[in-house]
Coordinates of C-alpha atoms in Angstrom, one line a residue:
M1 CA -17.5 -104.4 -66.6
S2 CA -21.5 -105.0 -67.2
D3 CA -23.6 -106.3 -70.2
Q4 CA -24.9 -102.5 -70.4
L5 CA -21.2 -101.2 -70.4
Q6 CA -20.6 -103.8 -73.1
S7 CA -23.4 -103.2 -74.7
E8 CA -22.8 -99.4 -75.1
K9 CA -19.3 -100.4 -75.8
K10 CA -20.3 -101.9 -79.5
Y11 CA -22.7 -99.3 -80.1
N12 CA -20.9 -96.6 -82.4
P13 CA -23.3 -93.2 -83.2
S14 CA -23.1 -93.3 -86.6
Y15 CA -22.4 -89.3 -86.4
G16 CA -19.0 -90.5 -84.8
D17 CA -17.9 -88.9 -81.0
L18 CA -18.9 -85.6 -79.8
T19 CA -16.7 -84.8 -77.3
E20 CA -14.5 -84.2 -80.4
L21 CA -16.1 -80.8 -80.5
N22 CA -15.5 -80.0 -77.1
T23 CA -13.6 -76.1 -76.6
C24 CA -14.0 -75.5 -73.6
R25 CA -12.2 -79.3 -72.3
M26 CA -12.2 -78.0 -68.7
I27 CA -13.9 -81.2 -67.4
L28 CA -13.0 -83.8 -70.0
D29 CA -7.9 -82.5 -69.8
T30 CA -8.8 -81.9 -66.4
V31 CA -10.1 -84.3 -65.3
G32 CA -9.8 -87.1 -68.5
E33 CA -12.3 -89.5 -70.6
S34 CA -11.3 -92.9 -68.7
T35 CA -12.1 -91.9 -65.6
L36 CA -15.0 -89.8 -66.8
K37 CA -16.4 -93.2 -68.3
E38 CA -15.2 -94.6 -65.0
I39 CA -17.3 -92.3 -62.4
A40 CA -20.2 -92.8 -65.1
K41 CA -19.9 -96.4 -64.3
N42 CA -21.4 -95.8 -60.9
Y43 CA -25.0 -94.9 -61.4
L44 CA -25.1 -96.2 -64.9
E45 CA -24.6 -99.8 -64.2
L46 CA -27.2 -99.4 -62.1
M47 CA -29.4 -97.8 -63.9
E48 CA -29.1 -99.4 -67.4
T49 CA -30.4 -96.1 -69.6
S50 CA -27.8 -93.0 -70.4
G51 CA -25.9 -90.5 -69.5
A52 CA -24.5 -87.3 -70.3
I53 CA -21.3 -84.8 -68.8
Y54 CA -21.8 -81.3 -70.1
E55 CA -19.4 -79.0 -70.2
V56 CA -20.3 -75.6 -69.0
N57 CA -21.2 -74.1 -72.3
G58 CA -22.7 -77.0 -73.3
D59 CA -19.9 -79.1 -75.1
Y60 CA -20.1 -83.0 -74.1
A61 CA -16.8 -84.3 -71.8
L62 CA -19.4 -87.7 -71.9
G63 CA -21.8 -89.2 -73.6
I64 CA -22.9 -93.1 -73.1
F65 CA -26.3 -94.5 -74.2
S66 CA -26.4 -98.1 -72.9
S67 CA -30.0 -98.5 -73.2
G68 CA -31.9 -100.1 -76.6
W69 CA -34.4 -98.0 -75.7
C70 CA -32.5 -94.4 -75.9
Q71 CA -29.4 -95.6 -78.6
C72 CA -32.3 -95.8 -80.9
L73 CA -34.6 -92.6 -79.8
N74 CA -30.7 -91.0 -80.4
S75 CA -30.1 -91.9 -83.2
A76 CA -33.5 -90.9 -85.0
S77 CA -33.8 -87.6 -83.5
R78 CA -30.2 -87.1 -85.2
E79 CA -31.3 -88.6 -88.4
L80 CA -34.1 -85.5 -88.3
C81 CA -31.7 -83.1 -88.5
N82 CA -31.1 -83.9 -92.1
T83 CA -27.4 -82.8 -92.0
D84 CA -23.8 -84.6 -91.4
D85 CA -22.9 -81.4 -89.9
N86 CA -22.4 -82.1 -86.2
I87 CA -22.7 -78.2 -85.3
A88 CA -25.4 -77.8 -86.9
A89 CA -27.4 -80.5 -86.2
L90 CA -26.7 -79.0 -82.3
N91 CA -28.0 -76.2 -83.3
S92 CA -31.0 -77.3 -85.6
G93 CA -33.3 -77.6 -82.8
K94 CA -34.2 -81.1 -84.3
W95 CA -32.5 -83.6 -82.4
I96 CA -34.9 -84.0 -79.6
C97 CA -32.5 -85.9 -77.4
H98 CA -29.4 -83.8 -77.3
D99 CA -32.2 -81.1 -76.1
C100 CA -34.0 -82.7 -73.6
C101 CA -31.0 -83.5 -72.2
W102 CA -28.8 -80.0 -72.4
N103 CA -31.4 -77.5 -72.4
E104 CA -34.4 -79.1 -70.2
A105 CA -32.2 -80.9 -67.7
S106 CA -28.4 -79.9 -67.3
L107 CA -28.9 -76.3 -68.4
E108 CA -31.2 -75.6 -66.3
S109 CA -29.1 -77.5 -63.9
I110 CA -26.0 -75.1 -64.4
K111 CA -28.4 -71.9 -64.6
T112 CA -30.1 -73.0 -60.8
K113 CA -26.6 -74.4 -59.6
E114 CA -29.1 -77.0 -58.0
P115 CA -30.9 -80.8 -59.1
V116 CA -33.4 -81.0 -62.1
D117 CA -35.7 -83.6 -62.4
I118 CA -37.5 -83.7 -65.9
E119 CA -39.5 -86.6 -68.0
C120 CA -38.1 -86.6 -71.9
K121 CA -39.7 -86.4 -75.1
G122 CA -38.4 -89.8 -75.6
G123 CA -41.2 -91.1 -72.8
I124 CA -38.7 -91.2 -69.5
H125 CA -37.0 -89.5 -66.8
L126 CA -33.7 -87.1 -66.6
Y127 CA -32.2 -87.0 -64.0
A128 CA -29.4 -83.5 -63.7
V129 CA -27.4 -82.4 -60.9
P130 CA -24.7 -78.9 -61.7
I131 CA -21.0 -79.5 -60.9
L132 CA -19.7 -77.0 -58.7
A133 CA -16.4 -75.8 -57.1
D134 CA -15.9 -73.3 -55.1
G135 CA -19.0 -72.1 -55.8
K136 CA -19.3 -71.9 -59.2
A137 CA -20.7 -73.7 -62.0
F138 CA -17.8 -75.2 -64.5
G139 CA -20.6 -77.8 -66.3
S140 CA -23.5 -81.0 -65.3
M141 CA -24.1 -84.6 -65.4
N142 CA -27.7 -86.1 -66.2
M143 CA -28.5 -89.8 -66.4
G144 CA -31.9 -91.2 -68.0
Y145 CA -34.0 -93.3 -65.7
G146 CA -37.9 -95.2 -65.5
D147 CA -39.6 -97.9 -67.4
P148 CA -39.8 -96.9 -70.8
P149 CA -43.7 -96.4 -71.7
S150 CA -45.6 -99.9 -72.3
D151 CA -49.0 -97.6 -73.1
P152 CA -50.2 -97.8 -77.3
E153 CA -50.9 -94.4 -77.3
K154 CA -48.1 -93.3 -75.7
L155 CA -45.8 -94.9 -78.1
L156 CA -47.5 -94.2 -81.1
E157 CA -47.1 -90.6 -80.3
I158 CA -43.5 -90.9 -80.0
S159 CA -43.3 -93.6 -82.8
K160 CA -44.5 -90.7 -84.8
R161 CA -42.4 -87.2 -83.5
F162 CA -39.3 -89.6 -83.8
Q163 CA -40.1 -91.2 -87.1
V164 CA -39.7 -94.9 -85.9
D165 CA -41.3 -98.3 -86.1
F166 CA -43.9 -98.7 -83.9
D167 CA -43.2 -102.2 -83.3
E168 CA -39.4 -101.7 -83.0
L169 CA -40.4 -99.3 -79.7
S170 CA -42.9 -102.1 -78.3
R171 CA -40.1 -104.3 -78.2
L172 CA -37.5 -102.5 -77.0
A173 CA -40.0 -101.3 -73.9
N174 CA -40.5 -104.7 -73.3
E175 CA -37.1 -105.4 -73.2
Y176 CA -36.6 -102.9 -70.8
V177 CA -35.8 -104.4 -67.3
S178 CA -38.1 -101.8 -64.4
R179 CA -35.6 -100.7 -61.8
P180 CA -37.5 -100.5 -58.5
P181 CA -37.4 -97.4 -56.3
Q182 CA -34.6 -98.2 -54.1
I183 CA -32.4 -98.5 -57.7
I184 CA -33.4 -95.1 -59.0
S185 CA -32.9 -93.3 -55.2
A186 CA -29.5 -95.0 -55.5
A187 CA -28.2 -93.5 -58.6
K188 CA -29.2 -90.2 -58.1
S189 CA -28.0 -90.5 -55.2
Q190 CA -24.9 -91.6 -56.5
L191 CA -25.0 -89.2 -59.4
I192 CA -24.3 -85.9 -56.7
T193 CA -21.9 -88.1 -55.4
S194 CA -20.1 -87.9 -58.4
A195 CA -21.1 -84.8 -59.9
K196 CA -19.3 -83.7 -56.1
L197 CA -16.1 -85.9 -57.4
I198 CA -15.9 -84.0 -60.5
G199 CA -16.4 -80.5 -58.8
Q200 CA -13.8 -81.6 -56.0
I201 CA -11.4 -82.6 -59.1
I202 CA -11.5 -79.4 -60.9
E203 CA -10.4 -77.4 -57.5
R204 CA -7.1 -79.6 -56.3
Q205 CA -6.6 -78.3 -60.4
Q206 CA -7.6 -75.0 -59.8
V207 CA -5.7 -74.5 -56.9
G208 CA -2.6 -76.9 -58.6
E209 CA -2.4 -74.5 -61.2
A210 CA -2.7 -71.2 -59.2
L211 CA -0.1 -72.6 -56.7
R212 CA 2.1 -72.7 -59.9
K213 CA 1.9 -70.2 -61.6
T214 CA 1.8 -67.9 -58.1
T215 CA 5.1 -69.8 -57.9
Y216 CA 6.7 -69.0 -61.2
D217 CA 4.7 -65.2 -61.4
L218 CA 6.9 -65.1 -58.2
G219 CA 10.3 -66.1 -59.5
E220 CA 9.5 -63.6 -62.5
R221 CA 9.0 -60.4 -59.7
V222 CA 12.2 -61.6 -57.7
K223 CA 14.2 -61.3 -60.9
E224 CA 12.4 -57.8 -61.6
L225 CA 13.0 -57.0 -58.2
D226 CA 16.7 -57.8 -58.2
C227 CA 16.8 -55.6 -61.5
L228 CA 15.1 -52.8 -60.3
Y229 CA 17.8 -52.7 -57.3
G230 CA 21.2 -54.1 -59.3
I231 CA 19.8 -50.4 -60.7
S232 CA 19.1 -47.9 -57.8
K233 CA 22.6 -49.0 -55.8
L234 CA 24.0 -48.2 -58.5
I235 CA 22.2 -45.0 -59.2
E236 CA 23.1 -44.5 -55.8
K237 CA 27.0 -45.8 -56.2
E238 CA 29.4 -42.7 -55.6
N239 CA 32.0 -42.2 -57.7
I240 CA 31.0 -43.8 -60.7
T241 CA 30.0 -42.1 -63.6
T242 CA 27.2 -41.8 -65.6
E243 CA 28.4 -44.5 -69.2
E244 CA 29.6 -46.6 -65.9
M245 CA 26.5 -46.7 -64.6
L246 CA 24.0 -47.1 -67.6
Q247 CA 26.6 -50.0 -68.6
G248 CA 25.8 -51.6 -65.5
I249 CA 22.0 -51.2 -66.0
V250 CA 22.1 -53.1 -69.8
D251 CA 24.4 -56.2 -68.3
L252 CA 21.5 -56.0 -65.6
I253 CA 18.7 -56.1 -67.8
P254 CA 18.9 -59.8 -69.7
A255 CA 18.9 -61.9 -65.8
S256 CA 15.6 -60.4 -65.8
W257 CA 14.2 -61.5 -68.8
Q258 CA 11.9 -65.0 -68.7
Y259 CA 15.0 -66.2 -71.3
P260 CA 17.4 -64.8 -69.6
E261 CA 20.0 -67.3 -71.7
I262 CA 19.2 -65.7 -75.3
T263 CA 18.0 -61.9 -74.1
C264 CA 20.2 -59.4 -74.8
A265 CA 20.1 -55.7 -74.4
L266 CA 21.1 -52.1 -76.2
I267 CA 20.1 -48.4 -74.0
K268 CA 20.7 -45.7 -76.2
L269 CA 21.1 -42.1 -74.9
D270 CA 21.8 -39.0 -76.8
D271 CA 24.7 -39.9 -79.1
Q272 CA 25.9 -42.6 -77.0
T273 CA 25.2 -46.6 -76.8
Y274 CA 25.7 -49.2 -74.3
K275 CA 25.2 -52.7 -75.0
T276 CA 25.5 -56.1 -73.7
D277 CA 27.9 -58.3 -75.3
N278 CA 26.4 -60.8 -76.8
F279 CA 23.4 -58.4 -78.3
T280 CA 22.6 -59.0 -82.0
K281 CA 19.0 -57.5 -83.9
T282 CA 16.7 -59.9 -84.4
E283 CA 12.9 -59.9 -85.3
W284 CA 11.9 -60.3 -81.6
I285 CA 12.7 -57.4 -80.0
Q286 CA 10.6 -54.8 -76.9
S287 CA 11.8 -51.4 -77.0
Q288 CA 10.4 -48.3 -75.3
E289 CA 11.4 -44.8 -76.1
I290 CA 13.4 -42.6 -73.3
I291 CA 10.9 -38.6 -73.6
V292 CA 11.5 -36.2 -70.8
S293 CA 9.4 -33.3 -70.8
G294 CA 7.8 -34.5 -74.2
K295 CA 11.6 -34.5 -75.7
K296 CA 13.0 -38.0 -76.8
Y297 CA 16.8 -38.8 -75.3
G298 CA 16.7 -42.0 -76.5
V299 CA 15.4 -45.5 -76.3
V300 CA 15.7 -49.0 -74.7
E301 CA 15.9 -52.1 -77.1
I302 CA 15.4 -55.9 -75.6
Y303 CA 16.2 -58.6 -78.1
Y304 CA 15.3 -62.3 -78.1
L305 CA 18.3 -64.0 -79.8
E306 CA 15.8 -67.1 -80.8
E307 CA 12.3 -67.8 -81.5
K308 CA 9.8 -68.4 -79.0
P309 CA 6.5 -68.7 -78.2
E310 CA 4.0 -66.2 -78.4
I311 CA 2.7 -65.0 -75.1
A312 CA 1.3 -61.3 -74.9
E313 CA 4.1 -58.6 -77.0
G314 CA 4.8 -61.4 -79.7
P315 CA 7.0 -64.1 -77.6
F316 CA 7.1 -61.4 -74.7
L317 CA 5.0 -61.0 -70.7
N318 CA 3.1 -58.5 -70.0
Q319 CA 5.4 -58.3 -67.2
E320 CA 8.0 -57.6 -68.7
R321 CA 6.7 -54.4 -70.5
D322 CA 6.2 -53.1 -66.6
L323 CA 9.6 -53.8 -66.0
I324 CA 10.9 -52.1 -69.1
N325 CA 8.8 -49.2 -68.5
A326 CA 10.1 -49.2 -64.8
I327 CA 13.6 -48.8 -65.8
V328 CA 13.2 -46.5 -68.3
E329 CA 11.1 -44.3 -65.7
K330 CA 14.6 -44.1 -63.9
L331 CA 16.6 -43.4 -66.7
E332 CA 13.9 -40.6 -67.4
H333 CA 15.0 -39.7 -63.0
I334 CA 17.9 -39.5 -63.9
I335 CA 17.9 -37.5 -67.1
E336 CA 15.6 -34.9 -65.4
Q337 CA 18.2 -34.7 -62.5
K338 CA 21.1 -34.2 -64.4
R339 CA 18.8 -31.8 -65.8
A340 CA 17.9 -29.9 -62.4
R341 CA 21.5 -30.0 -61.8
E342 CA 23.2 -28.5 -64.7
A343 CA 19.5 -25.5 -64.4
L344 CA 20.4 -25.9 -60.9
R345 CA 24.1 -24.6 -61.1
K346 CA 23.5 -22.1 -64.4
A347 CA 21.1 -20.6 -61.7
H348 CA 23.5 -20.4 -58.9
D349 CA 26.2 -18.7 -60.8
E350 CA 23.1 -16.0 -62.7
L351 CA 21.5 -15.9 -58.7
E352 CA 25.1 -14.4 -57.7
V353 CA 25.8 -12.2 -60.5
R354 CA 22.6 -10.7 -59.6
V355 CA 22.8 -11.2 -56.2
E356 CA 25.8 -8.2 -56.3
E357 CA 23.9 -6.3 -58.8
R358 CA 21.0 -6.2 -56.5
T359 CA 23.1 -5.5 -53.7
K360 CA 24.5 -2.3 -55.4
E361 CA 20.8 -0.9 -56.3
L362 CA 19.9 -1.7 -52.9
A363 CA 22.9 0.1 -51.3
T364 CA 22.2 2.7 -53.6
Q365 CA 18.7 2.9 -53.3
N366 CA 19.2 2.8 -49.1
V367 CA 20.8 6.0 -49.5
N368 CA 18.5 7.7 -51.8
L369 CA 14.9 6.8 -49.2
H370 CA 16.9 8.1 -46.4
A371 CA 17.5 11.4 -48.3
E372 CA 13.8 10.9 -49.6
I373 CA 13.2 10.2 -45.4
R374 CA 14.6 13.1 -44.2
E375 CA 13.0 15.1 -47.2
R376 CA 9.2 13.8 -46.2
R377 CA 10.1 15.0 -42.3
K378 CA 10.9 18.0 -43.6
A379 CA 8.0 18.3 -45.4
E380 CA 5.2 17.0 -42.7
E381 CA 7.1 19.8 -40.6
E382 CA 6.4 22.5 -43.3
L383 CA 3.1 21.2 -43.4
R384 CA 2.1 20.4 -39.8
K385 CA 3.3 24.2 -39.0
S386 CA 1.2 25.4 -42.2
E387 CA -2.2 23.3 -41.5
E388 CA -1.7 25.3 -37.9
K389 CA -1.4 28.6 -39.4
I390 CA -4.5 28.4 -42.1
K391 CA -6.2 27.3 -38.7
L392 CA -5.1 29.9 -36.6
F393 CA -5.9 31.9 -39.5
A394 CA -8.9 30.4 -39.8
Y395 CA -9.7 31.3 -36.0
S396 CA -8.6 34.6 -37.3
V397 CA -10.8 35.2 -40.3
A398 CA -13.8 34.3 -38.3
H399 CA -13.5 35.8 -35.4
D400 CA -12.7 39.0 -37.6
L401 CA -15.5 38.7 -39.8
K402 CA -18.2 37.5 -37.3
N403 CA -17.6 40.9 -35.3
P404 CA -18.0 43.3 -37.7
A405 CA -20.7 41.7 -38.5
I406 CA -22.7 41.6 -35.9
T407 CA -22.1 45.1 -35.1
S408 CA -23.6 45.5 -38.9
Y409 CA -26.1 43.5 -38.3
G410 CA -26.9 45.3 -34.6
L411 CA -26.2 49.4 -36.5
A412 CA -29.0 48.3 -39.1
R413 CA -31.7 47.1 -36.5
R414 CA -31.0 49.5 -35.1
L415 CA -31.6 51.9 -38.5
V416 CA -34.5 50.2 -39.0
K417 CA -36.7 50.4 -35.9
K418 CA -35.4 54.2 -35.1
Y419 CA -35.9 55.5 -38.7
G420 CA -37.4 53.1 -40.3
E421 CA -40.9 55.1 -41.7
I422 CA -38.5 58.0 -42.5
L423 CA -35.9 55.5 -44.8
T424 CA -37.4 55.8 -48.4
E425 CA -38.4 52.4 -50.0
N426 CA -34.2 52.2 -51.0
G427 CA -33.4 52.6 -48.1
R428 CA -35.3 50.2 -46.5
S429 CA -34.5 47.9 -48.8
S430 CA -30.8 48.6 -48.7
C431 CA -30.7 47.7 -44.4
G432 CA -32.1 44.4 -45.5
Q433 CA -29.5 43.7 -47.5
I434 CA -27.6 43.9 -44.6
L435 CA -29.2 42.2 -42.5
R436 CA -29.3 39.3 -44.9
S437 CA -25.8 39.1 -45.3
S438 CA -24.7 39.7 -42.2
E439 CA -26.7 36.9 -40.7
Q440 CA -24.9 34.5 -43.8
I441 CA -21.7 36.3 -42.1
V442 CA -22.0 35.2 -39.1
S443 CA -23.8 32.1 -40.0
L444 CA -20.7 31.4 -42.4
T445 CA -17.9 31.8 -39.6
D446 CA -19.9 30.1 -37.7
K447 CA -19.4 26.9 -40.4
I448 CA -16.4 27.4 -40.6
Y449 CA -15.9 27.2 -37.1
T450 CA -17.7 24.2 -36.3
Y451 CA -15.7 22.5 -39.3
I452 CA -12.5 23.4 -37.7
T453 CA -14.2 22.0 -34.4
T454 CA -14.7 18.9 -36.3
K455 CA -11.6 18.3 -37.4
E456 CA -10.5 18.5 -34.0
N457 CA -12.6 17.9 -31.4
L458 CA -11.8 13.7 -30.6
L459 CA -15.3 11.7 -29.9
I460 CA -17.2 11.0 -27.1
I461 CA -18.8 8.0 -27.5
E462 CA -21.7 6.6 -24.8
Q463 CA -25.1 4.8 -25.6
I464 CA -27.1 7.1 -26.8
S465 CA -31.1 6.9 -28.0
L466 CA -31.7 7.6 -32.0
K467 CA -35.5 8.2 -31.2
E468 CA -34.5 11.3 -28.9
V469 CA -32.2 12.2 -31.1
F470 CA -34.3 12.2 -34.3
K471 CA -37.3 13.8 -31.6
T472 CA -35.3 16.7 -30.4
I473 CA -34.3 17.4 -34.4
Q474 CA -37.9 17.5 -35.5
E475 CA -38.3 20.6 -32.6
E476 CA -35.6 22.1 -33.5
F477 CA -37.3 22.5 -37.3
S478 CA -41.0 22.4 -35.8
T479 CA -41.2 25.7 -36.9
Q480 CA -40.0 25.6 -40.3
L481 CA -41.8 22.3 -40.7
K482 CA -45.6 23.4 -40.0
I483 CA -45.1 27.3 -41.8
R484 CA -44.5 24.9 -44.9
S485 CA -46.5 22.2 -43.8
I486 CA -43.7 18.8 -44.6
T487 CA -45.0 15.8 -43.0
W488 CA -41.5 14.6 -40.2
K489 CA -41.5 11.1 -40.3
E490 CA -39.7 8.1 -38.8
A491 CA -38.6 5.0 -38.8
E492 CA -39.9 2.2 -35.9
N493 CA -37.5 -0.2 -36.2
L494 CA -35.1 1.9 -34.0
P495 CA -32.6 -0.1 -31.5
K496 CA -32.9 0.7 -28.4
T497 CA -29.7 2.7 -28.2
I498 CA -26.6 3.2 -30.4
E499 CA -22.3 3.7 -30.0
A500 CA -21.7 7.1 -31.0
D501 CA -21.0 10.6 -29.7
R502 CA -24.5 12.1 -29.9
V503 CA -23.3 16.0 -29.9
A504 CA -22.1 14.9 -33.5
I505 CA -24.9 12.4 -34.1
L506 CA -27.1 16.2 -33.9
R507 CA -24.6 17.7 -35.7
I508 CA -25.2 15.3 -39.0
L509 CA -29.1 15.1 -39.0
R510 CA -29.3 19.4 -38.0
N511 CA -27.1 19.0 -41.5
L512 CA -29.2 16.8 -43.5
V513 CA -32.3 18.4 -42.5
D514 CA -31.1 22.0 -43.1
N515 CA -29.8 20.8 -46.6
A516 CA -33.3 18.6 -47.3
L517 CA -35.3 22.1 -46.3
K518 CA -32.7 24.8 -48.1
Y519 CA -32.6 23.1 -51.1
G520 CA -35.8 20.7 -51.5
G521 CA -38.1 23.2 -53.3
D522 CA -40.9 24.8 -53.4
N523 CA -42.8 21.5 -53.7
L524 CA -41.4 19.6 -50.3
N525 CA -43.8 17.4 -48.5
I526 CA -41.8 14.6 -46.6
I527 CA -39.0 14.5 -44.6
E528 CA -38.2 11.3 -43.1
A529 CA -35.9 10.1 -40.8
G530 CA -34.8 6.4 -41.4
Y531 CA -33.0 3.7 -39.8
K532 CA -31.6 0.1 -40.9
E533 CA -28.5 -2.2 -40.1
T534 CA -25.2 -3.8 -41.2
D535 CA -23.1 -6.8 -39.6
D536 CA -20.6 -4.1 -39.1
F537 CA -22.4 -0.1 -39.4
H538 CA -25.6 1.3 -38.2
I539 CA -27.4 3.6 -41.0
I540 CA -28.7 6.6 -40.2
S541 CA -30.6 8.0 -43.4
I542 CA -32.5 11.8 -44.1
A543 CA -35.1 11.2 -47.5
D544 CA -36.7 14.2 -48.7
D545 CA -39.4 14.4 -52.1
G546 CA -38.2 17.5 -53.1
I547 CA -36.6 18.5 -56.2
G548 CA -33.3 16.4 -56.1
L549 CA -30.0 16.3 -56.8
D550 CA -27.9 15.2 -60.4
K551 CA -26.5 11.8 -61.0
E552 CA -23.2 13.9 -61.8
D553 CA -23.1 16.3 -58.2
F554 CA -22.9 13.5 -55.7
K555 CA -19.4 13.1 -55.0
K556 CA -19.1 17.2 -55.5
I557 CA -21.3 18.3 -52.8
F558 CA -19.6 16.8 -49.8
G559 CA -16.2 18.8 -50.7
I560 CA -15.8 22.7 -48.5
F561 CA -18.0 25.2 -49.8
K562 CA -19.3 23.5 -52.8
R563 CA -22.9 23.4 -53.8
K564 CA -25.4 22.5 -56.6
E565 CA -24.9 25.6 -59.6
S566 CA -28.9 26.1 -59.7
S567 CA -28.9 26.4 -55.6
R568 CA -26.8 30.2 -55.8
D569 CA -29.7 32.1 -54.8
V570 CA -30.1 29.6 -51.2
M571 CA -27.9 31.3 -48.6
G572 CA -25.8 28.9 -47.5
A573 CA -22.2 28.2 -47.0
G574 CA -21.5 24.5 -48.7
L575 CA -19.9 23.4 -45.5
G576 CA -22.9 21.5 -43.8
L577 CA -22.9 18.3 -46.1
A578 CA -18.4 18.4 -45.9
I579 CA -19.1 18.5 -42.1
V580 CA -21.0 15.2 -42.0
K581 CA -18.5 13.4 -44.2
E582 CA -15.6 14.8 -42.0
I583 CA -18.3 13.4 -39.0
A584 CA -18.8 10.3 -39.8
E585 CA -15.4 9.0 -41.3
L586 CA -14.8 10.3 -37.3
H587 CA -17.4 7.6 -36.6
K588 CA -15.5 5.1 -38.6
G589 CA -18.1 5.1 -41.6
T590 CA -19.3 7.1 -45.0
V591 CA -22.3 9.5 -46.3
W592 CA -23.4 9.0 -50.0
V593 CA -26.7 9.8 -51.5
E594 CA -29.1 8.1 -54.0
C595 CA -31.8 9.2 -55.7
R596 CA -35.5 7.9 -55.2
S597 CA -37.7 6.2 -57.1
K598 CA -40.1 8.4 -58.1
R599 CA -38.8 11.8 -57.3
G600 CA -35.9 13.7 -54.0
I601 CA -33.3 11.6 -52.6
I602 CA -31.9 9.9 -49.3
F603 CA -28.8 10.6 -48.1
Y604 CA -26.8 8.3 -45.6
V605 CA -24.2 8.1 -42.8
S606 CA -22.9 4.7 -42.0
I607 CA -21.4 4.7 -38.1
S608 CA -19.5 1.7 -37.2
K609 CA -20.7 -1.0 -34.4
F610 CA -17.4 -1.0 -33.2
L611 CA -16.1 2.9 -31.6
Q612 CA -14.0 2.8 -29.0
N613 CA -13.6 6.0 -26.8
N614 CA -10.2 8.3 -27.7
Y615 CA -10.8 11.4 -25.5
D616 CA -9.2 11.1 -21.5
D617 CA -10.6 12.1 -18.4
G618 CA -13.9 12.1 -20.2
K619 CA -13.3 15.8 -21.4
R620 CA -13.0 16.8 -25.8

């Protein structure tokens, strides 16, 4: 060994060996102290300075002071810490040599994963290289290089900083043998190579550890799988009792734990207990309760018969916790299946009873249903005949009322025309009443006839123009509109055509406009024909600004012979809106009324966009 390393042997720092404080120990234990010294010798022999190898957390794996210069300054800066506690000294910030080597050089190389070259506060240079394994920094190693300063001012500055005698520093500086640049470059290269060598040793050690751990874990997993497989085979085995199956599961458990030779097990389910032959309770227990639907049914307990080192759950592995949980899950599944079979058997028995009872009920209901069907068919036939009779009666009444009414109307007109001058005022008034009553009777019979034919007639669906229909209605009522100075308005957003029964749509509009004129009052100024649409319907509306309608009348006005209480003095049969409703329903739509914001009402009639003809040969 060279003189400088022999010098290092003689140098025993007063503060002791800092590697004893190493808590990380990755580099120190993986490579070993003697190997680290041999590696460091390769570059320190070239430089005769000092070097250090650090763990990733800053703990010392090796520290060598080859030169008298470094030995002197390191001892002096340690004295500046004013403490016998090395940990406190390292953290004090006063141990100048340690701070330069670790904080300023090696720590930076670990952070950057690149070499770091600095000038230290002791007047020489420090070169630090990270120790990398699989791209991860595990530590750093550095060395000092370069000549100690010879300049008196620089030496005086260092003397004051480290509180060292100036003459002693001058002597040590003069004793150091200067190294040429080629030697320094070679030492740096050797330092880099040494860092790579240590990294490779760590990589190989980690690979080996991982392989050993994987092999061990695989062995444990095989044991666990053998256990679970054995349990599955027991569950699937035919003609095996529950007691035999549970005892078989207990016997399988010990071989799957880390120390099978000192493992015993117990399964307690309901009031039954199953255990291994060597079962003995000890303080080293691993257990798991058997719980199904929130109810505890039992427990699985596993014991070690001897004390073993603490691992995770006492002496038990985390994987063994997973295995006992898996075993309990299978037991819980067995219990659930058992409960399900019992519930199924009970439900089957109950179902058979209920099916029998229900079958009797259905047989009785079937008899009653057939009787009800016969009664309903009989009632429907009677209703059909009754409707026919009512229809014939309505036609007969309409005919029998209309002819005398027309005759009375004609006679009254002739009477007024021929003898009006000689009739008294009461006579002329009576004739007027006869004329009005006759007209009302004729109108009523026409409405009855229209209502009946509306329900019977089939629709003729064709393309019709709403603009032309609105124009026809306006012309029909033009005289009344003009006399009463009522403005007629139409919507501008009318479609070109819609599909509907033209005659029926005219009836709707005729009744709605007539309704507005009759019941709108003396202040009626506007009647407006409107239009809008949805995806499925055309919606036609007639709005007015008349006296309006109470909301309680909204629904009942569409009934037969239904009129407002306040309209008793207005001539009408109470069938117009009922006809509108019937026509709307024939068009797969409906009719409704709403109040306008200020005054008046709006009648809406919806007409389906998907109508089909329901007549034959184009005849109603």
